[in-house]
Structure formats: C-alpha cells, structure tokens
Amino acid sequence: MPTIVPPYLLDRIAEAAGPRFPLAAEAARRALLREPPARLGYDTPPAAGLGLPSALPDAPSDPDRRISDAQGTERLPGRLVRREGERATGDEAVDDAYDGLGDTHRMFDRVLGRDSIDGLGMPLEATVHFGEAYDNAFWDGERMVFGDGDGEIFRGFTDSLSVIGHELAHGVTEHTAKLRYQGQSGALNEHVSDAFGALVEQYALGQDAEAATWLIGEGIFTAEVQGRALRSMLEPGTAYDDDVLGRDPQPAHMRDYIETAEDNGGVHLNSGIPNRAFALAARQLGGFAWEHVGRIWYDTLTSGRLGEDATFAQFADETVRQAGLRFGERSREVEAVREGWQQVGVLGETAQG
C-alpha cells in the first residue's frame, strides 16, 4: 500500500532511535505493525490526455473537499469536521489538509484538465489525526490519511504540500495507468506521485524548475534531524544524513539499482532513478515544469499504452513518444526528456522514441 515514509526508514528508526528518541522508536514500531488497508480493484477507464488548458497558479478550481478527524484512533473515516466552503477550524492539521487538497485539485484541474482524482469531480476525502503519534501518511483507495508524527523525528504529515500532492496522485494513478505496486512498476507508481507532488508545490508557489527545491516531504522532520526532506528528486541519496536515520539510500542511476524483496521490491528506493530523469528534463527545459514535463508525464499516464507491470524503459519510451505527439518529434521537449532518461541509464545513447 502506498505510504509516504518507506518501511526501511521506519525500520531504522525502530532499531536505532531508542536511546535518543524513545517516543519515535515506539511510534515507528507501531507504524510498521500497522498495514494500511488495501483496495486492489480498478474500474475507471483512463482519461484523455490531450487538449489541456494553460493556467497561472492563481487560477480557481471547484474541488469538493471533506476533512475528517480520527481523533487519535485508527477508525476511518473519523468525524467530519470541515466541508467545502466552510471556514477554517483553527486545527492546523485540518486546515492544512483542506488547503493542500485545494492546491492539488487546482493544479490537476487548471493545468491538466483533470477534475479531481477520477477526472469526474470525485470528492476529495482526507482524515487527519490518524492513530497515536502515527509516523506516516497513505492513500487507502478512497481517501488520504495523515498521522501527526511522533514529535521527535516526524512532525505532522500535513505540514508538507508535496506530501499531500503525492498521496492524491496515488489515486490518479489508480484511476489511470494502474501501475502495480511491485518492482519497477511500483517504483514508477511512487515516482509519479513524487513528480506530481513536486509539481503541486511548485504550482502553488509559482516556482520555475530552477527555483524549485525538488524535495519531497520538506518540513516533516523536526529540527533534531539532520535532513532536508524524505527524498530529493534532483539529487537522490542526499535528502538526509543523520546519526539515527542513517544516509538516504536512494540510487540516482540504473547502475546502482537495488534488487531487494523488501519495500515491495524497493519501490521507495528505486523511484529515485525516474525522479532524477524527470527533474533533469525539467531543468533543461527551464520555465514552469508543469507546462512541459508535467503534461508529458500526464499524457503518458493517461495514454492507455502502459501495462500494469511497466518497466522503467517502457515508461521512458512512452514519455519520449508523448513528448513528440504534444510538442513535435524534433522538439527540444523530446530531446530533454530523452536526455534525462539517458543520464540515469534507463535509455541508451541511441534510444529512439
């Protein structure tokens, strides 16, 4: 089940944090024991990916948001505390989730022409204050669920807009390409959520590709942690380097691809490879990433040409193809996308779109 904090990091905290962060160690153990509920059925056809509008970050959209409070329990959905159009509650997690879902809906709607998760105006449901010091956030097939963190290592998970965008994007993938959450297709599933999570944050802040941090989960670590975020799309393997957490293990190139049975075949680890390809292509093109690579990746996700078990190479080939369809076969967008994949070792120097 897609979660923002990978199990290998929770394992590390559970084993090493005890002497310094006893609450965090216990919270990590509880998070590892709890498997988020799975919903494996997919029944919504892919949406069309062409003819998308252009929009500025302040363009309005019309989401239908519903925020519930689990009140420290693990019962979902919890008590409904804020609906669309209602005033702020004063509860930071509730109001951050409400605002973040609005920012996410706006980027998908105004830039990509997609009205909510299913493309048909599906209500955006979220639950906050899930569990006791719960160290994670996840998409359960129907809603986004956010823990409050342990307060020693993790802060609340609604503190990062990229996390909110990431979790909602899992729902978009579920309703489009349906990438199976295992091995390379699972790493692509995580990558797509990171990519759109980053774009949601950049769109809300009006950041171009050069100014963007390309960090996922910035702001969820406490000041006690030596780290910037959970992941860096531009520089995988550099997001944190801490005595308790260890060093960020994400690879940035196919030569360092990690073969493992853990983490559904390394889905949170190996996603660093396509993440870097995306960020490199975006920076080569410059300007606003949602205007070029964001649209290319969305076209790829909604093309209907990806298998549920798509490999990195198959996904890369399709992004090059979609770049050609949208911008022209000899366009700088095709060149940038192809070079991004080449620089991380997914496509060879002579690869054709």
mmCIF file of C-alpha atoms in Angstrom:
data_model
loop_
_atom_site.group_PDB
_atom_site.id
_atom_site.type_symbol
_atom_site.label_atom_id
_atom_site.label_comp_id
_atom_site.label_asym_id
_atom_site.label_seq_id
_atom_site.Cartn_x
_atom_site.Cartn_y
_atom_site.Cartn_z
ATOM 1 C CA MET A 1 0.000 0.000 0.000
ATOM 2 C CA PRO A 2 1.419 3.404 -0.953
ATOM 3 C CA THR A 3 2.801 5.324 2.028
ATOM 4 C CA ILE A 4 4.966 8.430 2.091
ATOM 5 C CA VAL A 5 7.515 7.131 4.651
ATOM 6 C CA PRO A 6 9.212 3.960 3.358
ATOM 7 C CA PRO A 7 9.403 0.888 5.607
ATOM 8 C CA TYR A 8 13.207 0.823 5.529
ATOM 9 C CA LEU A 9 13.304 4.232 7.208
ATOM 10 C CA LEU A 10 10.792 3.169 9.862
ATOM 11 C CA ASP A 11 12.894 0.024 10.436
ATOM 12 C CA ARG A 12 15.958 2.171 11.005
ATOM 13 C CA ILE A 13 14.121 4.439 13.457
ATOM 14 C CA ALA A 14 12.660 1.486 15.362
ATOM 15 C CA GLU A 15 16.106 -0.084 15.756
ATOM 16 C CA ALA A 16 18.348 2.938 16.321
ATOM 17 C CA ALA A 17 16.241 5.765 17.737
ATOM 18 C CA GLY A 18 15.530 4.341 21.206
ATOM 19 C CA PRO A 19 18.264 5.954 23.328
ATOM 20 C CA ARG A 20 17.784 9.410 21.819
ATOM 21 C CA PHE A 21 14.169 9.371 20.640
ATOM 22 C CA PRO A 22 12.203 6.800 22.677
ATOM 23 C CA LEU A 23 8.793 8.070 21.529
ATOM 24 C CA ALA A 24 9.892 7.969 17.889
ATOM 25 C CA ALA A 25 11.201 4.398 18.216
ATOM 26 C CA GLU A 26 7.911 3.180 19.646
ATOM 27 C CA ALA A 27 5.900 5.152 17.067
ATOM 28 C CA ALA A 28 7.950 3.620 14.231
ATOM 29 C CA ARG A 29 7.330 0.130 15.591
ATOM 30 C CA ARG A 30 3.593 0.784 15.699
ATOM 31 C CA ALA A 31 3.621 2.167 12.160
ATOM 32 C CA LEU A 32 5.442 -0.929 10.907
ATOM 33 C CA LEU A 33 2.956 -3.227 12.590
ATOM 34 C CA ARG A 34 0.026 -1.458 11.031
ATOM 35 C CA GLU A 35 -0.544 -2.299 7.382
ATOM 36 C CA PRO A 36 -2.760 0.345 5.753
ATOM 37 C CA PRO A 37 -5.944 -1.134 4.267
ATOM 38 C CA ALA A 38 -5.609 -2.185 0.656
ATOM 39 C CA ARG A 39 -8.110 -1.724 -2.154
ATOM 40 C CA LEU A 40 -6.960 -3.543 -5.239
ATOM 41 C CA GLY A 41 -9.900 -3.036 -7.589
ATOM 42 C CA TYR A 42 -9.592 -0.634 -10.513
ATOM 43 C CA ASP A 43 -12.621 0.169 -12.590
ATOM 44 C CA THR A 44 -12.237 3.670 -14.023
ATOM 45 C CA PRO A 45 -11.008 3.987 -17.622
ATOM 46 C CA PRO A 46 -8.077 6.286 -18.415
ATOM 47 C CA ALA A 47 -8.950 9.907 -19.121
ATOM 48 C CA ALA A 48 -7.881 11.661 -22.300
ATOM 49 C CA GLY A 49 -4.543 13.436 -22.028
ATOM 50 C CA LEU A 50 -4.618 15.915 -24.922
ATOM 51 C CA GLY A 51 -6.081 19.371 -25.402
ATOM 52 C CA LEU A 52 -5.047 20.608 -21.978
ATOM 53 C CA PRO A 53 -5.504 24.227 -20.875
ATOM 54 C CA SER A 54 -2.818 26.628 -19.744
ATOM 55 C CA ALA A 55 -3.248 28.391 -16.423
ATOM 56 C CA LEU A 56 -1.477 30.581 -13.905
ATOM 57 C CA PRO A 57 -1.069 29.408 -10.284
ATOM 58 C CA ASP A 58 -3.895 31.679 -9.053
ATOM 59 C CA ALA A 59 -6.492 30.197 -11.425
ATOM 60 C CA PRO A 60 -9.506 28.955 -9.431
ATOM 61 C CA SER A 61 -10.963 25.458 -9.429
ATOM 62 C CA ASP A 62 -14.004 23.840 -7.812
ATOM 63 C CA PRO A 63 -12.977 20.976 -5.523
ATOM 64 C CA ASP A 64 -15.333 19.138 -3.183
ATOM 65 C CA ARG A 65 -13.251 18.724 -0.012
ATOM 66 C CA ARG A 66 -14.232 16.780 3.096
ATOM 67 C CA ILE A 67 -11.842 16.634 6.055
ATOM 68 C CA SER A 68 -12.430 14.201 8.926
ATOM 69 C CA ASP A 69 -10.732 13.807 12.303
ATOM 70 C CA ALA A 70 -9.823 10.316 13.525
ATOM 71 C CA GLN A 71 -9.133 11.820 16.975
ATOM 72 C CA GLY A 72 -6.106 9.622 17.599
ATOM 73 C CA THR A 73 -7.872 6.382 16.671
ATOM 74 C CA GLU A 74 -7.369 4.153 13.638
ATOM 75 C CA ARG A 75 -11.042 4.194 12.708
ATOM 76 C CA LEU A 76 -11.804 5.631 9.292
ATOM 77 C CA PRO A 77 -13.131 7.987 8.172
ATOM 78 C CA GLY A 78 -13.459 9.648 11.579
ATOM 79 C CA ARG A 79 -15.660 12.640 12.429
ATOM 80 C CA LEU A 80 -16.356 15.065 9.575
ATOM 81 C CA VAL A 81 -15.056 18.468 10.728
ATOM 82 C CA ARG A 82 -14.787 20.642 7.610
ATOM 83 C CA ARG A 83 -16.555 20.584 4.262
ATOM 84 C CA GLU A 84 -16.134 22.601 1.101
ATOM 85 C CA GLY A 85 -16.696 26.318 1.651
ATOM 86 C CA GLU A 86 -16.672 26.181 5.440
ATOM 87 C CA ARG A 87 -14.431 28.437 7.486
ATOM 88 C CA ALA A 88 -11.069 27.394 8.900
ATOM 89 C CA THR A 89 -11.386 25.386 12.094
ATOM 90 C CA GLY A 90 -8.232 26.557 13.852
ATOM 91 C CA ASP A 91 -6.940 22.962 13.875
ATOM 92 C CA GLU A 92 -3.701 23.233 11.885
ATOM 93 C CA ALA A 93 -3.826 19.687 10.503
ATOM 94 C CA VAL A 94 -7.453 20.047 9.373
ATOM 95 C CA ASP A 95 -6.875 23.414 7.726
ATOM 96 C CA ASP A 96 -3.557 22.423 6.127
ATOM 97 C CA ALA A 97 -5.181 19.316 4.640
ATOM 98 C CA TYR A 98 -8.092 21.399 3.338
ATOM 99 C CA ASP A 99 -5.768 23.972 1.750
ATOM 100 C CA GLY A 100 -3.428 21.308 0.363
ATOM 101 C CA LEU A 101 -6.251 19.397 -1.292
ATOM 102 C CA GLY A 102 -7.386 22.654 -2.865
ATOM 103 C CA ASP A 103 -3.885 23.373 -4.201
ATOM 104 C CA THR A 104 -3.661 19.832 -5.586
ATOM 105 C CA HIS A 105 -7.081 19.963 -7.231
ATOM 106 C CA ARG A 106 -6.236 23.328 -8.801
ATOM 107 C CA MET A 107 -3.020 22.121 -10.428
ATOM 108 C CA PHE A 108 -4.630 18.984 -11.868
ATOM 109 C CA ASP A 109 -7.742 20.858 -12.971
ATOM 110 C CA ARG A 110 -6.331 24.074 -14.389
ATOM 111 C CA VAL A 111 -3.129 22.676 -15.923
ATOM 112 C CA LEU A 112 -4.000 19.099 -16.833
ATOM 113 C CA GLY A 113 -7.737 19.383 -17.346
ATOM 114 C CA ARG A 114 -8.472 16.705 -14.748
ATOM 115 C CA ASP A 115 -11.348 17.331 -12.347
ATOM 116 C CA SER A 116 -10.279 15.528 -9.177
ATOM 117 C CA ILE A 117 -8.858 12.022 -8.750
ATOM 118 C CA ASP A 118 -11.170 10.252 -11.169
ATOM 119 C CA GLY A 119 -11.487 13.132 -13.634
ATOM 120 C CA LEU A 120 -15.213 13.299 -12.874
ATOM 121 C CA GLY A 121 -15.299 15.541 -9.807
ATOM 122 C CA MET A 122 -14.795 12.855 -7.166
ATOM 123 C CA PRO A 123 -14.936 14.355 -3.628
ATOM 124 C CA LEU A 124 -11.511 14.759 -2.067
ATOM 125 C CA GLU A 125 -11.635 12.952 1.260
ATOM 126 C CA ALA A 126 -8.943 13.188 3.913
ATOM 127 C CA THR A 127 -8.572 12.061 7.508
ATOM 128 C CA VAL A 128 -6.169 13.750 9.926
ATOM 129 C CA HIS A 129 -5.008 12.903 13.469
ATOM 130 C CA PHE A 130 -4.905 9.239 12.494
ATOM 131 C CA GLY A 131 -3.564 6.877 15.164
ATOM 132 C CA GLU A 132 -1.384 7.592 18.149
ATOM 133 C CA ALA A 133 1.709 9.547 17.057
ATOM 134 C CA TYR A 134 1.362 7.783 13.693
ATOM 135 C CA ASP A 135 4.522 8.196 11.605
ATOM 136 C CA ASN A 136 3.117 8.104 8.095
ATOM 137 C CA ALA A 137 0.566 9.217 5.532
ATOM 138 C CA PHE A 138 -1.113 6.989 2.967
ATOM 139 C CA TRP A 139 -3.750 6.667 0.246
ATOM 140 C CA ASP A 140 -6.190 3.855 1.060
ATOM 141 C CA GLY A 141 -8.060 3.774 -2.242
ATOM 142 C CA GLU A 142 -10.742 6.198 -1.087
ATOM 143 C CA ARG A 143 -9.072 8.899 0.977
ATOM 144 C CA MET A 144 -5.811 10.441 2.070
ATOM 145 C CA VAL A 145 -4.863 9.639 5.673
ATOM 146 C CA PHE A 146 -2.365 11.665 7.714
ATOM 147 C CA GLY A 147 -0.674 10.903 11.019
ATOM 148 C CA ASP A 148 0.576 13.543 13.434
ATOM 149 C CA GLY A 149 4.101 12.135 13.725
ATOM 150 C CA ASP A 150 5.931 11.301 16.938
ATOM 151 C CA GLY A 151 7.138 14.854 17.634
ATOM 152 C CA GLU A 152 10.761 13.744 17.979
ATOM 153 C CA ILE A 153 11.657 12.807 14.404
ATOM 154 C CA PHE A 154 8.483 13.490 12.437
ATOM 155 C CA ARG A 155 6.157 16.456 12.608
ATOM 156 C CA GLY A 156 2.612 16.297 11.273
ATOM 157 C CA PHE A 157 2.361 14.989 7.728
ATOM 158 C CA THR A 158 0.052 17.769 6.539
ATOM 159 C CA ASP A 159 2.958 20.213 7.037
ATOM 160 C CA SER A 160 4.287 19.407 3.552
ATOM 161 C CA LEU A 161 2.280 20.263 0.435
ATOM 162 C CA SER A 162 4.367 17.802 -1.614
ATOM 163 C CA VAL A 163 3.183 15.001 0.715
ATOM 164 C CA ILE A 164 -0.460 15.956 0.201
ATOM 165 C CA GLY A 165 0.015 16.129 -3.571
ATOM 166 C CA HIS A 166 1.925 12.833 -3.505
ATOM 167 C CA GLU A 167 -0.874 10.958 -1.768
ATOM 168 C CA LEU A 168 -3.623 12.323 -4.014
ATOM 169 C CA ALA A 169 -1.541 11.426 -7.086
ATOM 170 C CA HIS A 170 -1.622 7.767 -5.994
ATOM 171 C CA GLY A 171 -5.364 7.991 -6.533
ATOM 172 C CA VAL A 172 -4.854 9.458 -10.004
ATOM 173 C CA THR A 173 -2.510 6.582 -10.909
ATOM 174 C CA GLU A 174 -5.071 4.112 -9.579
ATOM 175 C CA HIS A 175 -7.667 5.573 -11.920
ATOM 176 C CA THR A 176 -5.404 5.756 -14.983
ATOM 177 C CA ALA A 177 -2.300 3.608 -15.581
ATOM 178 C CA LYS A 178 -2.956 1.303 -12.595
ATOM 179 C CA LEU A 179 0.766 0.665 -12.127
ATOM 180 C CA ARG A 180 1.173 -2.430 -9.951
ATOM 181 C CA TYR A 181 2.825 -1.654 -6.627
ATOM 182 C CA GLN A 182 5.773 -4.022 -7.017
ATOM 183 C CA GLY A 183 9.262 -3.819 -8.512
ATOM 184 C CA GLN A 184 9.842 -1.329 -11.322
ATOM 185 C CA SER A 185 6.147 -0.644 -11.907
ATOM 186 C CA GLY A 186 5.800 0.051 -8.181
ATOM 187 C CA ALA A 187 8.798 2.376 -8.256
ATOM 188 C CA LEU A 188 7.149 4.164 -11.184
ATOM 189 C CA ASN A 189 3.967 4.400 -9.111
ATOM 190 C CA GLU A 190 5.957 6.102 -6.339
ATOM 191 C CA HIS A 191 7.825 8.240 -8.867
ATOM 192 C CA VAL A 192 4.627 9.539 -10.455
ATOM 193 C CA SER A 193 3.353 10.559 -7.016
ATOM 194 C CA ASP A 194 6.634 12.307 -6.219
ATOM 195 C CA ALA A 195 6.623 14.073 -9.587
ATOM 196 C CA PHE A 196 3.087 15.390 -9.238
ATOM 197 C CA GLY A 197 3.601 16.144 -5.552
ATOM 198 C CA ALA A 198 6.536 18.352 -6.543
ATOM 199 C CA LEU A 199 4.506 19.996 -9.321
ATOM 200 C CA VAL A 200 1.625 20.769 -6.945
ATOM 201 C CA GLU A 201 4.055 22.540 -4.618
ATOM 202 C CA GLN A 202 5.782 24.395 -7.461
ATOM 203 C CA TYR A 203 2.449 25.459 -8.955
ATOM 204 C CA ALA A 204 1.148 26.759 -5.632
ATOM 205 C CA LEU A 205 4.359 28.725 -5.042
ATOM 206 C CA GLY A 206 4.745 29.881 -8.649
ATOM 207 C CA GLN A 207 8.239 28.361 -8.818
ATOM 208 C CA ASP A 208 10.044 27.589 -12.039
ATOM 209 C CA ALA A 209 12.188 24.482 -12.462
ATOM 210 C CA GLU A 210 15.372 26.298 -11.454
ATOM 211 C CA ALA A 211 13.961 27.860 -8.272
ATOM 212 C CA ALA A 212 12.208 24.677 -7.114
ATOM 213 C CA THR A 213 13.785 22.587 -4.346
ATOM 214 C CA TRP A 214 12.692 19.251 -5.885
ATOM 215 C CA LEU A 215 12.326 17.945 -2.332
ATOM 216 C CA ILE A 216 9.541 15.569 -1.273
ATOM 217 C CA GLY A 217 8.421 15.855 2.329
ATOM 218 C CA GLU A 218 10.275 19.043 3.153
ATOM 219 C CA GLY A 219 9.116 20.235 6.582
ATOM 220 C CA ILE A 220 8.062 16.903 8.093
ATOM 221 C CA PHE A 221 11.322 16.344 10.004
ATOM 222 C CA THR A 222 11.840 18.068 13.342
ATOM 223 C CA ALA A 223 14.841 20.313 13.959
ATOM 224 C CA GLU A 224 16.568 17.349 15.665
ATOM 225 C CA VAL A 225 17.042 15.540 12.345
ATOM 226 C CA GLN A 226 19.966 16.215 10.005
ATOM 227 C CA GLY A 227 17.970 16.202 6.823
ATOM 228 C CA ARG A 228 16.070 18.352 4.371
ATOM 229 C CA ALA A 229 13.244 16.018 3.380
ATOM 230 C CA LEU A 230 12.317 12.387 2.745
ATOM 231 C CA ARG A 231 13.609 12.431 -0.832
ATOM 232 C CA SER A 232 15.364 14.681 -3.323
ATOM 233 C CA MET A 233 14.196 14.236 -6.899
ATOM 234 C CA LEU A 234 17.133 16.149 -8.334
ATOM 235 C CA GLU A 235 19.785 14.532 -6.130
ATOM 236 C CA PRO A 236 18.565 11.141 -4.923
ATOM 237 C CA GLY A 237 20.589 9.883 -1.964
ATOM 238 C CA THR A 238 21.160 13.333 -0.432
ATOM 239 C CA ALA A 239 17.868 14.120 1.348
ATOM 240 C CA TYR A 240 19.162 13.228 4.816
ATOM 241 C CA ASP A 241 22.295 12.009 6.579
ATOM 242 C CA ASP A 242 21.555 11.529 10.267
ATOM 243 C CA ASP A 243 23.026 9.510 13.148
ATOM 244 C CA VAL A 244 19.664 7.837 13.767
ATOM 245 C CA LEU A 245 18.126 7.733 10.299
ATOM 246 C CA GLY A 246 21.354 6.896 8.507
ATOM 247 C CA ARG A 247 22.064 8.138 4.999
ATOM 248 C CA ASP A 248 19.418 8.458 2.318
ATOM 249 C CA PRO A 249 19.815 5.175 0.350
ATOM 250 C CA GLN A 250 18.077 6.140 -2.908
ATOM 251 C CA PRO A 251 20.056 5.394 -6.087
ATOM 252 C CA ALA A 252 20.293 8.019 -8.823
ATOM 253 C CA HIS A 253 21.357 5.757 -11.728
ATOM 254 C CA MET A 254 20.476 2.309 -13.077
ATOM 255 C CA ARG A 255 23.966 1.041 -12.327
ATOM 256 C CA ASP A 256 23.038 1.322 -8.636
ATOM 257 C CA TYR A 257 19.549 -0.184 -8.960
ATOM 258 C CA ILE A 258 18.703 -2.054 -5.752
ATOM 259 C CA GLU A 259 17.411 -5.619 -6.023
ATOM 260 C CA THR A 260 15.504 -6.422 -2.831
ATOM 261 C CA ALA A 261 12.439 -8.322 -1.649
ATOM 262 C CA GLU A 262 11.684 -5.621 0.922
ATOM 263 C CA ASP A 263 9.594 -2.494 0.339
ATOM 264 C CA ASN A 264 7.604 -4.276 -2.415
ATOM 265 C CA GLY A 265 10.804 -4.759 -4.371
ATOM 266 C CA GLY A 266 12.351 -1.405 -3.467
ATOM 267 C CA VAL A 267 9.567 0.874 -4.705
ATOM 268 C CA HIS A 268 10.601 3.801 -2.484
ATOM 269 C CA LEU A 269 14.285 3.198 -3.187
ATOM 270 C CA ASN A 270 14.465 2.825 -6.953
ATOM 271 C CA SER A 271 11.951 5.602 -7.596
ATOM 272 C CA GLY A 272 14.956 7.915 -7.238
ATOM 273 C CA ILE A 273 16.080 6.926 -10.735
ATOM 274 C CA PRO A 274 12.990 8.119 -12.676
ATOM 275 C CA ASN A 275 12.694 11.030 -10.227
ATOM 276 C CA ARG A 276 16.080 12.324 -11.318
ATOM 277 C CA ALA A 277 15.269 11.846 -15.009
ATOM 278 C CA PHE A 278 12.130 13.970 -14.555
ATOM 279 C CA ALA A 279 13.922 16.752 -12.657
ATOM 280 C CA LEU A 280 16.826 16.846 -15.120
ATOM 281 C CA ALA A 281 14.467 17.148 -18.089
ATOM 282 C CA ALA A 282 12.507 19.892 -16.342
ATOM 283 C CA ARG A 283 15.613 21.916 -15.542
ATOM 284 C CA GLN A 284 16.991 21.516 -19.055
ATOM 285 C CA LEU A 285 13.757 22.940 -20.473
ATOM 286 C CA GLY A 286 13.507 25.685 -17.839
ATOM 287 C CA GLY A 287 10.390 27.688 -17.091
ATOM 288 C CA PHE A 288 7.468 26.098 -15.293
ATOM 289 C CA ALA A 289 7.776 22.310 -15.123
ATOM 290 C CA TRP A 290 4.026 21.782 -15.148
ATOM 291 C CA GLU A 291 3.853 23.336 -18.625
ATOM 292 C CA HIS A 292 6.110 20.744 -20.279
ATOM 293 C CA VAL A 293 7.308 17.629 -18.406
ATOM 294 C CA GLY A 294 4.197 17.661 -16.227
ATOM 295 C CA ARG A 295 1.967 17.479 -19.278
ATOM 296 C CA ILE A 296 4.167 14.866 -20.943
ATOM 297 C CA TRP A 297 4.063 12.633 -17.867
ATOM 298 C CA TYR A 298 0.309 13.083 -17.544
ATOM 299 C CA ASP A 299 -0.153 12.198 -21.230
ATOM 300 C CA THR A 300 1.921 9.077 -20.565
ATOM 301 C CA LEU A 301 -0.112 8.146 -17.501
ATOM 302 C CA THR A 302 -3.416 8.530 -19.343
ATOM 303 C CA SER A 303 -2.368 7.172 -22.743
ATOM 304 C CA GLY A 304 -3.698 3.673 -22.162
ATOM 305 C CA ARG A 305 -0.415 2.324 -23.578
ATOM 306 C CA LEU A 306 1.265 1.402 -20.281
ATOM 307 C CA GLY A 307 0.928 -2.086 -18.880
ATOM 308 C CA GLU A 308 0.306 -2.524 -15.155
ATOM 309 C CA ASP A 309 3.804 -4.038 -14.913
ATOM 310 C CA ALA A 310 5.544 -1.347 -16.980
ATOM 311 C CA THR A 311 9.316 -1.203 -16.678
ATOM 312 C CA PHE A 312 11.427 1.941 -16.446
ATOM 313 C CA ALA A 313 12.451 1.538 -20.098
ATOM 314 C CA GLN A 314 8.859 1.113 -21.281
ATOM 315 C CA PHE A 315 7.732 4.153 -19.308
ATOM 316 C CA ALA A 316 10.682 6.182 -20.626
ATOM 317 C CA ASP A 317 9.947 5.215 -24.233
ATOM 318 C CA GLU A 318 6.344 6.292 -23.800
ATOM 319 C CA THR A 319 7.318 9.684 -22.327
ATOM 320 C CA VAL A 320 9.530 10.315 -25.359
ATOM 321 C CA ARG A 321 6.681 9.286 -27.641
ATOM 322 C CA GLN A 322 4.192 11.528 -25.839
ATOM 323 C CA ALA A 323 6.618 14.457 -25.923
ATOM 324 C CA GLY A 324 6.750 14.060 -29.695
ATOM 325 C CA LEU A 325 2.973 13.913 -30.015
ATOM 326 C CA ARG A 326 2.452 17.034 -27.929
ATOM 327 C CA PHE A 327 5.438 19.190 -28.898
ATOM 328 C CA GLY A 328 6.738 17.682 -32.143
ATOM 329 C CA GLU A 329 9.186 14.860 -32.844
ATOM 330 C CA ARG A 330 12.107 17.257 -33.327
ATOM 331 C CA SER A 331 11.219 19.483 -30.377
ATOM 332 C CA ARG A 332 13.501 20.459 -27.517
ATOM 333 C CA GLU A 333 10.990 18.739 -25.212
ATOM 334 C CA VAL A 334 11.685 15.377 -26.873
ATOM 335 C CA GLU A 335 15.417 15.996 -26.612
ATOM 336 C CA ALA A 336 15.243 16.978 -22.930
ATOM 337 C CA VAL A 337 13.085 14.019 -21.946
ATOM 338 C CA ARG A 338 15.293 11.553 -23.817
ATOM 339 C CA GLU A 339 18.471 13.052 -22.327
ATOM 340 C CA GLY A 340 17.006 12.907 -18.832
ATOM 341 C CA TRP A 341 16.451 9.163 -19.159
ATOM 342 C CA GLN A 342 19.882 8.699 -20.733
ATOM 343 C CA GLN A 343 21.606 10.475 -17.855
ATOM 344 C CA VAL A 344 20.174 7.992 -15.342
ATOM 345 C CA GLY A 345 20.990 4.991 -17.509
ATOM 346 C CA VAL A 346 17.426 3.958 -18.423
ATOM 347 C CA LEU A 347 17.743 4.756 -22.140
ATOM 348 C CA GLY A 348 20.878 4.247 -24.178
ATOM 349 C CA GLU A 349 22.524 7.000 -26.211
ATOM 350 C CA THR A 350 20.938 5.676 -29.419
ATOM 351 C CA ALA A 351 17.465 5.106 -27.985
ATOM 352 C CA GLN A 352 14.646 6.196 -30.269
ATOM 353 C CA GLY A 353 11.206 7.461 -29.198
#
